[in-house]
Short mmCIF file of C-alpha atoms and ligand atoms in Angstrom, two decimals:
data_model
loop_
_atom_site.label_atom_id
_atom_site.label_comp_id
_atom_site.label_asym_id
_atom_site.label_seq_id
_atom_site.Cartn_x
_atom_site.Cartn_y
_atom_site.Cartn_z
CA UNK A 29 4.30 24.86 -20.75
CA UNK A 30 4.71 21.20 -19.81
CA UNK A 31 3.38 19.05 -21.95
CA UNK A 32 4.26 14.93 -21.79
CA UNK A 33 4.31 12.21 -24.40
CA UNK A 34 0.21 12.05 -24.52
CA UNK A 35 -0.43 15.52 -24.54
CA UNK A 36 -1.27 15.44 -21.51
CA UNK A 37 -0.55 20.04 -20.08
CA UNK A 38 0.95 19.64 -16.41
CA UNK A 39 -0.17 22.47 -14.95
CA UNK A 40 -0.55 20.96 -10.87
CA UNK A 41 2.11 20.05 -8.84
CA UNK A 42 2.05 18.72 -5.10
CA UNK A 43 4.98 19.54 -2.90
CA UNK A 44 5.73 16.89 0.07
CA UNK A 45 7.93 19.21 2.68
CA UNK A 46 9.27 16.53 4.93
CA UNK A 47 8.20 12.69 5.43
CA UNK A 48 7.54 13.18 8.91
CA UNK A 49 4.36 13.31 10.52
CA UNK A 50 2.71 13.39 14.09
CA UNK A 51 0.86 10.75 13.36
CA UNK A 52 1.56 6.75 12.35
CA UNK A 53 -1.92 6.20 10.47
CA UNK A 54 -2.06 2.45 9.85
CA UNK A 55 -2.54 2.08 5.84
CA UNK A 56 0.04 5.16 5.24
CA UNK A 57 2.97 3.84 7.01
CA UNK A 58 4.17 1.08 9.21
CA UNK A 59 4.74 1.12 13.50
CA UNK A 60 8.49 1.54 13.17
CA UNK A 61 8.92 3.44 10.26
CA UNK A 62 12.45 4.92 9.38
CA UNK A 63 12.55 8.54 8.53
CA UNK A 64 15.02 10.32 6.16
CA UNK A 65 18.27 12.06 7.98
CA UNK A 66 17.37 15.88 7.90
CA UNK A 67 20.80 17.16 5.70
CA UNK A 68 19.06 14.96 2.74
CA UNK A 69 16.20 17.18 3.38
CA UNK A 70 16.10 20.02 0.44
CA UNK A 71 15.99 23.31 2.76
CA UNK A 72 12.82 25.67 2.84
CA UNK A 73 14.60 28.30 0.27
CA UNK A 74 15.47 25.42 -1.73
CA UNK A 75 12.02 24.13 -1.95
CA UNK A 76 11.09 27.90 -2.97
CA UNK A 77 13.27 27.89 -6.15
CA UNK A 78 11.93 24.26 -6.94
CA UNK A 79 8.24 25.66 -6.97
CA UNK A 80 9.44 28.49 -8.40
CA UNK A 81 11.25 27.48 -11.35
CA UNK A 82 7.97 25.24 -12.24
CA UNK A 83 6.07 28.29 -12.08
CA UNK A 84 8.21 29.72 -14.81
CA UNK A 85 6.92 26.81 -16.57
CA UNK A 86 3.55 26.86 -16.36
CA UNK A 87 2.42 24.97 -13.23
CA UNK A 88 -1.22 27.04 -11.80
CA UNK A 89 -1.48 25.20 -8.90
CA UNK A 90 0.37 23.81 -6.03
CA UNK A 91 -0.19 21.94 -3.18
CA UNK A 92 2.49 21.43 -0.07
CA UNK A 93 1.88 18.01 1.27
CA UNK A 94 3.67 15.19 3.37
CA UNK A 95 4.47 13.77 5.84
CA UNK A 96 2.76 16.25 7.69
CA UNK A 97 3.70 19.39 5.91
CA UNK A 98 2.23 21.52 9.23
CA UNK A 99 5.18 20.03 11.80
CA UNK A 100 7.95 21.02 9.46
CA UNK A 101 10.04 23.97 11.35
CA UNK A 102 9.08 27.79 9.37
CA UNK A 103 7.09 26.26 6.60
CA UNK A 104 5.00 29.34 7.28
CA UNK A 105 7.67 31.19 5.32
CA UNK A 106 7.46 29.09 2.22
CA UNK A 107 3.68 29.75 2.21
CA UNK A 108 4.00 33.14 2.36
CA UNK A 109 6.85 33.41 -0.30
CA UNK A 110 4.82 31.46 -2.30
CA UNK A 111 1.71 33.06 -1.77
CA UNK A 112 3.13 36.12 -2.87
CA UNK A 113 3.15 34.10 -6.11
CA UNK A 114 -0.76 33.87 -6.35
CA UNK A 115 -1.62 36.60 -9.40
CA UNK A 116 1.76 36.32 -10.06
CA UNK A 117 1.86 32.95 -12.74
CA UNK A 118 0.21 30.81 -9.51
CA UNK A 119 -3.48 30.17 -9.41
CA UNK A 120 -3.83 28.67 -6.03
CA UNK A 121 -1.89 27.24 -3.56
CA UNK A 122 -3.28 24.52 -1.22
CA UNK A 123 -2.38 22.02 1.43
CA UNK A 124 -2.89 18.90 2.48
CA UNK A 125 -3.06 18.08 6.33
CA UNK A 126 -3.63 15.69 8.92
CA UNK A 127 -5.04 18.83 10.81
CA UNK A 128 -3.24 18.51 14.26
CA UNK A 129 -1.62 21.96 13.88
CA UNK A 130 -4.27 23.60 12.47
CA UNK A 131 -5.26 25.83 15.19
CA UNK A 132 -1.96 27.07 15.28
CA UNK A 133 -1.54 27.90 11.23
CA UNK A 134 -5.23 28.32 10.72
CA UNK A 135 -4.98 32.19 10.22
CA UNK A 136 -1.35 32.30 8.71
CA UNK A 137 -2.55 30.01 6.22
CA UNK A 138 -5.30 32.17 5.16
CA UNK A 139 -3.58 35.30 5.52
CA UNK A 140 -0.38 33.51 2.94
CA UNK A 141 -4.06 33.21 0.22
CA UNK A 142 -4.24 29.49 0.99
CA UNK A 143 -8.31 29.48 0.29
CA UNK A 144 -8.85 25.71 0.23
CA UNK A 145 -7.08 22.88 2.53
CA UNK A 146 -7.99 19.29 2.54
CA UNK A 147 -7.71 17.32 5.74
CA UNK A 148 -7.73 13.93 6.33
CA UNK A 149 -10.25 12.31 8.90
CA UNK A 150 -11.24 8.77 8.79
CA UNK A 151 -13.30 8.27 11.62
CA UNK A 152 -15.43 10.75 14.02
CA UNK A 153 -15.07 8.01 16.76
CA UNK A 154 -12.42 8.91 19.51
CA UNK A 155 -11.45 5.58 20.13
CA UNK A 156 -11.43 4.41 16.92
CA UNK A 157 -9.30 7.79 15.56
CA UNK A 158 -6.67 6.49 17.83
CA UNK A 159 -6.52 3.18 16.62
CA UNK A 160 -6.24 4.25 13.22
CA UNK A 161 -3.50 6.87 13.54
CA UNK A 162 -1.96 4.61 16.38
CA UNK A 163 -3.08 7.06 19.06
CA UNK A 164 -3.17 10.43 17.70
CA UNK A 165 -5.67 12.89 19.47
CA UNK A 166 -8.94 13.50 17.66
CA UNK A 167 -10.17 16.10 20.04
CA UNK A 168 -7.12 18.24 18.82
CA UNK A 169 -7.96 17.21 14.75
CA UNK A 170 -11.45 18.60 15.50
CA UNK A 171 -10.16 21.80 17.09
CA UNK A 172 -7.71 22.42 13.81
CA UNK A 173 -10.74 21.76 11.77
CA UNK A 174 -13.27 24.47 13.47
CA UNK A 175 -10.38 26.88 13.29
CA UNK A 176 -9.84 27.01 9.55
CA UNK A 177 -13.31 27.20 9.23
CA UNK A 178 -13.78 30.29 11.44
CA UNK A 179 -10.38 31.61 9.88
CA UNK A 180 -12.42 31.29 6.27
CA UNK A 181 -10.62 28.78 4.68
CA UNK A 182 -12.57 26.23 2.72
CA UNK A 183 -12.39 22.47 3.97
CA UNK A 184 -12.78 19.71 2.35
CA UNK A 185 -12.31 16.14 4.34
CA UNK A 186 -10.30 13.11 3.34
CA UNK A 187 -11.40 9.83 4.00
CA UNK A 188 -9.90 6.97 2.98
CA UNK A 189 -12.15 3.87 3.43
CA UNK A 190 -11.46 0.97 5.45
CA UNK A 191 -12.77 -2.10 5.47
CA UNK A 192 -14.28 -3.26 9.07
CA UNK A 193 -12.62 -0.23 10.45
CA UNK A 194 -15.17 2.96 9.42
CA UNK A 195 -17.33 1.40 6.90
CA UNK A 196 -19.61 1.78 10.07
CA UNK A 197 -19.02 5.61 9.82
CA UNK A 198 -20.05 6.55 6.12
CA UNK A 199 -23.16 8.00 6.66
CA UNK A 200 -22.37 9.94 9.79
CA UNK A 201 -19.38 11.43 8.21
CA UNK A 202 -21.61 12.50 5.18
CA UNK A 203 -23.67 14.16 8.10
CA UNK A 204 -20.76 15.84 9.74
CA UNK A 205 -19.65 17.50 6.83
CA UNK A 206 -22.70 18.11 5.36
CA UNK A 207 -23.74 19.94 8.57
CA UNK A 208 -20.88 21.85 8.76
CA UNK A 209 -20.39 22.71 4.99
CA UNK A 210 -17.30 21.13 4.18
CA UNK A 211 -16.88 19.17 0.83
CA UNK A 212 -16.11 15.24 1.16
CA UNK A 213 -13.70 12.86 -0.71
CA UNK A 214 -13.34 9.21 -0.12
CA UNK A 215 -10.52 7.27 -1.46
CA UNK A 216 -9.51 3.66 -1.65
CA UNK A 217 -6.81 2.56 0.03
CA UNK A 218 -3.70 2.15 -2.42
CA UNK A 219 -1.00 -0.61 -1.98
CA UNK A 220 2.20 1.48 -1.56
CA UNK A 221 4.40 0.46 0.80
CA UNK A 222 5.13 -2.96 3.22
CA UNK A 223 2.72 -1.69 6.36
CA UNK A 224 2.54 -4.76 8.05
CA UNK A 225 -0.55 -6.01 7.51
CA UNK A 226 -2.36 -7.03 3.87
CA UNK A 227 -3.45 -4.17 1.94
CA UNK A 228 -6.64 -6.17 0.57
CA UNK A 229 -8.10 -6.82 4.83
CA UNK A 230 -8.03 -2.50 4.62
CA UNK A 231 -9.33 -2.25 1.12
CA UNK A 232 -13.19 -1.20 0.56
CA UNK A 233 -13.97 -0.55 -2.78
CA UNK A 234 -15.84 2.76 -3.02
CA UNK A 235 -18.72 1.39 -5.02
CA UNK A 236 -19.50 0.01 -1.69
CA UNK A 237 -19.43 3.17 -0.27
CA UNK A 238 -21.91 4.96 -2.80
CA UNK A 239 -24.32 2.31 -2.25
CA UNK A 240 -24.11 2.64 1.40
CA UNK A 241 -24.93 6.38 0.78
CA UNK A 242 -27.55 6.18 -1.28
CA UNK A 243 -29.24 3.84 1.67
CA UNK A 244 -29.71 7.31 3.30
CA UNK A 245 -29.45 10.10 1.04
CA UNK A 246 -30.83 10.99 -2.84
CA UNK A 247 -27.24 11.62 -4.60
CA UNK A 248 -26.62 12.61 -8.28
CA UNK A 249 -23.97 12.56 -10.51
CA UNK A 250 -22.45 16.26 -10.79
CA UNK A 251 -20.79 16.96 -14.22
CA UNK A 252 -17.88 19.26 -12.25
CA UNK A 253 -14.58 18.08 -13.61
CA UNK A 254 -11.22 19.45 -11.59
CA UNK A 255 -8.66 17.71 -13.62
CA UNK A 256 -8.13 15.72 -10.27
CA UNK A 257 -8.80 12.08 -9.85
CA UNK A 258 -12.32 12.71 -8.21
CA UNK A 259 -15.78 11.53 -9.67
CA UNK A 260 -18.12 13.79 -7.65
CA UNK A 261 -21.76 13.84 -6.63
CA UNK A 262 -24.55 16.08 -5.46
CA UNK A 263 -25.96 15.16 -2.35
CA UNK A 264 -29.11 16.71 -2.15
CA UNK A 265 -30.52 16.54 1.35
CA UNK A 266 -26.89 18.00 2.77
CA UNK A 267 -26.58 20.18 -0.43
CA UNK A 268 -22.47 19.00 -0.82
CA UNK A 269 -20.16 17.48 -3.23
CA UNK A 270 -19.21 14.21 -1.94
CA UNK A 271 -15.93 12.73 -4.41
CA UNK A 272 -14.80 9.59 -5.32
CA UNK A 273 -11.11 8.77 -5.53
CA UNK A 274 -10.58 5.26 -7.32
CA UNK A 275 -7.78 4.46 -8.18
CA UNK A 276 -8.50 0.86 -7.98
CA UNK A 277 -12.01 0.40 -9.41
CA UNK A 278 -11.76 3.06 -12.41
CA UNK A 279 -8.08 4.36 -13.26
CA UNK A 280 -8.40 8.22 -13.39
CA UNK A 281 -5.09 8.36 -15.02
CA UNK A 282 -6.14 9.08 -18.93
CA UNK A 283 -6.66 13.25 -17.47
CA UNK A 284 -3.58 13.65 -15.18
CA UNK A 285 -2.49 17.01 -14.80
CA UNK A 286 0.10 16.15 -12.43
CA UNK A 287 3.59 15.52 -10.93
CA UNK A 288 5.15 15.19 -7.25
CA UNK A 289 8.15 16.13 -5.91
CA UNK A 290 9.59 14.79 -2.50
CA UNK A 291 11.36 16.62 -0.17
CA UNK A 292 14.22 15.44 -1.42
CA UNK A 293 14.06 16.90 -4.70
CA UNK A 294 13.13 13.50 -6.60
CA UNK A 295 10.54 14.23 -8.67
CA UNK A 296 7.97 11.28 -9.62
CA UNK A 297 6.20 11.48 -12.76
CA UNK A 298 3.16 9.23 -11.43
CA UNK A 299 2.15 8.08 -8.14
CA UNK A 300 1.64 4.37 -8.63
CA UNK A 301 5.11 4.19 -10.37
CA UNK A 302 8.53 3.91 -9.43
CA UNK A 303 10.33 6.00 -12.28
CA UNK A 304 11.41 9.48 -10.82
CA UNK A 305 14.31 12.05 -11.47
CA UNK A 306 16.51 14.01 -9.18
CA UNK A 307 15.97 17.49 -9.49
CA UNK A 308 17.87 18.47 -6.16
CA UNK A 309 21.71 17.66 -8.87
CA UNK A 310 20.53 20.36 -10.61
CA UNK A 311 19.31 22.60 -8.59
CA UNK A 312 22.44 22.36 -6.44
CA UNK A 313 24.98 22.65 -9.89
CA UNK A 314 23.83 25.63 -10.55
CA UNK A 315 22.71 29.41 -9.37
CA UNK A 316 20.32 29.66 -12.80
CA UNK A 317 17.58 27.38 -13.56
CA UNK A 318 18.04 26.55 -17.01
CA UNK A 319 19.62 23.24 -16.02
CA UNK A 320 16.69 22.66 -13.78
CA UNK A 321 14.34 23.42 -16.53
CA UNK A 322 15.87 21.74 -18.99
CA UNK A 323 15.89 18.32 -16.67
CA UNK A 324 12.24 18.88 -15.77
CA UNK A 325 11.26 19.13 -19.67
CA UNK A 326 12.90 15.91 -20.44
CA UNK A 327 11.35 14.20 -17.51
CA UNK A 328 8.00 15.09 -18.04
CA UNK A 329 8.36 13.17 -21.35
CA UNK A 330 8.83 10.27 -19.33
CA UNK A 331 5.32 10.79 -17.65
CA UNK A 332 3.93 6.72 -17.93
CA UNK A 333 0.16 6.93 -19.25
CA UNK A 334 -0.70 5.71 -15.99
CA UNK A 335 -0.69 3.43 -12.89
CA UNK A 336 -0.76 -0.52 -12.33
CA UNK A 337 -2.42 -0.71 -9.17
CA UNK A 338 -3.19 -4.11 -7.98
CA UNK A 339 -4.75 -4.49 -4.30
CA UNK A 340 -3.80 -8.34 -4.46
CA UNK A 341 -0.59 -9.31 -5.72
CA UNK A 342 0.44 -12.31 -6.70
CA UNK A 343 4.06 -13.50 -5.49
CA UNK A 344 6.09 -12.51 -7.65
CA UNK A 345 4.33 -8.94 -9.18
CA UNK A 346 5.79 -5.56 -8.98
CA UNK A 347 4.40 -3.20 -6.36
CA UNK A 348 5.37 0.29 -5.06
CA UNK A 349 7.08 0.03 -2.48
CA UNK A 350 7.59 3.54 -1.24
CA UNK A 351 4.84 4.75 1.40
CA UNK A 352 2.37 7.67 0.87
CA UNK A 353 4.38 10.05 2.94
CA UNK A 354 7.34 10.09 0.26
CA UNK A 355 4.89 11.60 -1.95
CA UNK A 356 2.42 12.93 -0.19
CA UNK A 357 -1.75 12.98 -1.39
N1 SAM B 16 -0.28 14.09 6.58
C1 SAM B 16 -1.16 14.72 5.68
C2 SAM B 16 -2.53 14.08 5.71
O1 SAM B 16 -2.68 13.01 6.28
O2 SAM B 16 -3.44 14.70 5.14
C3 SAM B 16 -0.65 14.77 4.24
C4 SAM B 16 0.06 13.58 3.72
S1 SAM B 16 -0.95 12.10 3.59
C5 SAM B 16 0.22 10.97 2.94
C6 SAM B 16 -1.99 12.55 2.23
C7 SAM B 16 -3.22 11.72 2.01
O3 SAM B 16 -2.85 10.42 1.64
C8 SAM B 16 -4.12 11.57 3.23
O4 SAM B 16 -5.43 11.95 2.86
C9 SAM B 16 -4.08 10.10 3.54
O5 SAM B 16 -5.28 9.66 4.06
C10 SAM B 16 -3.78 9.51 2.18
N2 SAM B 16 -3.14 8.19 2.21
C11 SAM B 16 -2.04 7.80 2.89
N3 SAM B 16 -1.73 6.51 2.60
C12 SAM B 16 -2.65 6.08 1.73
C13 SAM B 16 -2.88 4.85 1.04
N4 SAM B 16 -2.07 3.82 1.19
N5 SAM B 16 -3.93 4.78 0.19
C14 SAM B 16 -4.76 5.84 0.02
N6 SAM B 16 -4.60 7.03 0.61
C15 SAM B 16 -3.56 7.15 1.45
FE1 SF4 B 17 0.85 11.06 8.59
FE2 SF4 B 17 -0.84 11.75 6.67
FE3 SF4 B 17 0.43 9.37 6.60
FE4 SF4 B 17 -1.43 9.75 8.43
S1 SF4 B 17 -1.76 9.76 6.22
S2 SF4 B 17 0.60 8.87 8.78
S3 SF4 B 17 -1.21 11.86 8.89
S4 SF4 B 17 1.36 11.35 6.44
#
């Protein structure tokens, strides 16, 4: 079992396959961005030993991320290898997409016992879905979407919330999902990474958001606790669970269950920090995974109790400047 310095059991970790993605979404990354060369990439099999070896040590559940995890060349076959871990030490294995190649995977994806995906959509406007993922096709999104719902996996929808861009959109996405039973989460925008533009013209705090809901709909509190960031509530007259990721009005960090590891085998302890450890040394040194193990162990130790988010910076202060898609969400 993984336990850090504050006691805090990490049983959850996400998996970010490649940092490449289909799309260019305009608070994720910037116009031009650089992506890695593909031999620092750690290879599918690799990946496999990585998720297995925390397995052996306790990790429940595991979610393959991005990038966009879906355009990554025979990911199917790390889903099903690790699928075939689901009984087997895992509890669930999930994903986290921009949906584009969803009608394609849909089925595999249920068939490898992923039950639950989460895909990102920020705006049900056309227009507006191209000027936010810097012209990215929504009609092909929607198609993905309907897909995994007819192949029977559970959706829930992403939305991170953008000031002037779909603060216009809140209620009709609460609509949209509501009518077609998928759960809803809306985030705040974090500042990671130099995007080009200033994080705090993007960033709407959700507090906004609930009050714009509440215009509309009769929502209360629901006591469900996932061990994820999200506050959630009921929403009565759509009968869903609409969540609240905040990472900048309410730090989320004091139950973190959590740690990430890129595609390059660095593994990072927190999200909003820069600290990380290379796991792909000691994977590489050697055929057996004690080393591995014992490198994870000492990491974890190393977990910080938590983020220092700031949407405006001053000059001078610290920020993170690696984008989302190192990581993945
Ligand atoms: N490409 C996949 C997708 O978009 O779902 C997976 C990777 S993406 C980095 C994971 C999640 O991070 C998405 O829901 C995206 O909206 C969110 N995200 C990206 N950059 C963000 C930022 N700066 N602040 C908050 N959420 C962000
Ligand atoms: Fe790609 Fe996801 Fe980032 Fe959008 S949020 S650019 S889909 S990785």
């Amino acid at each position: 079992m993984l336990i850090d310095s504050f006691q805090r059991k990490i049983s959850y970790i996400r998996v970010s396959v490649t940092d490449r993605c289909d799309f260019r979404c305009v608070y994720c990354m910037s116009e031009d961005m650089e992506f890695l060369p593909k031999k620092d990439v750690l290879s599918l099999e690799e990946l496999d030993r990585l998720c297995n070896t925390f397995i052996d040590l306790g990790v429940k559940k595991l979610r393959i991320t991005g990038g966009e995890p879906l355009v990554r060349k025979n990911i199917m076959q790390l889903f099903s290898n690790l699928g075939n871990k689901i009984g087997q030490g895992l509890e669930e294995l999930t994903l986290t997409t921009n949906g584009s190649q969803l009608a394609r995977y849909a089925k595999d994806l249920f068939d490898n016992k992923v039950k639950r995906i989460n895909v990102s959509l920020d705006s049900l406007d056309k227009n507006k879905f191209k000027k936010i993922t810097r012209n990215s096709d929504f009609n092909k999104v929607v198609k993905g979407i309907m897909a995994a719902k007819n192949a029977g996996l559970k959706i829930k929808i992403n939305t991170v919330a953008l000031k002037g861009i779909n603060d216009n959109e809140i209620l009709d996405l609460v609509k949209w999902c509501g009518e077609n039973k998928f759960a809803l989460t809306f985030i705040e925008v974090m500042p990671m990474g130099e995007i080009g533009e200033k994080r705090i013209d993007q960033y709407m705090p959700l507090t906004e958001v609930r009050s714009l809901i509440k215009t509309r709909y009769s929502i209360t509190d629901d006591p469900l606790k996932t061990g994820g960031p999200a506050k959630y509530v009921h929403c009565h007259e759509t009968n869903q669970k609409i969540g609240f990721i905040t990472p900048l009005t309410h730090n989320f960090c004091e139950t973190c269950n959590r740690v990430r590891i890129t595609c390059t085998g660095k593994m990072y302890m927190c999200l909003g920090q820069e600290d990380k450890e290379d796991l792909k040394k000691p994977l590489r040194e050697s055929e057996n995974n004690d080393l591995l193990k014992k490198v994870i162990y000492k990491a974890i130790l190393r977990k910080p109790k938590g983020h220092d988010f700031v949407i405006e910076r001053k000059k001078d202060e610290k920020f993170v400047p690696r984008h989302m898609n190192v990581t993945g969400g």
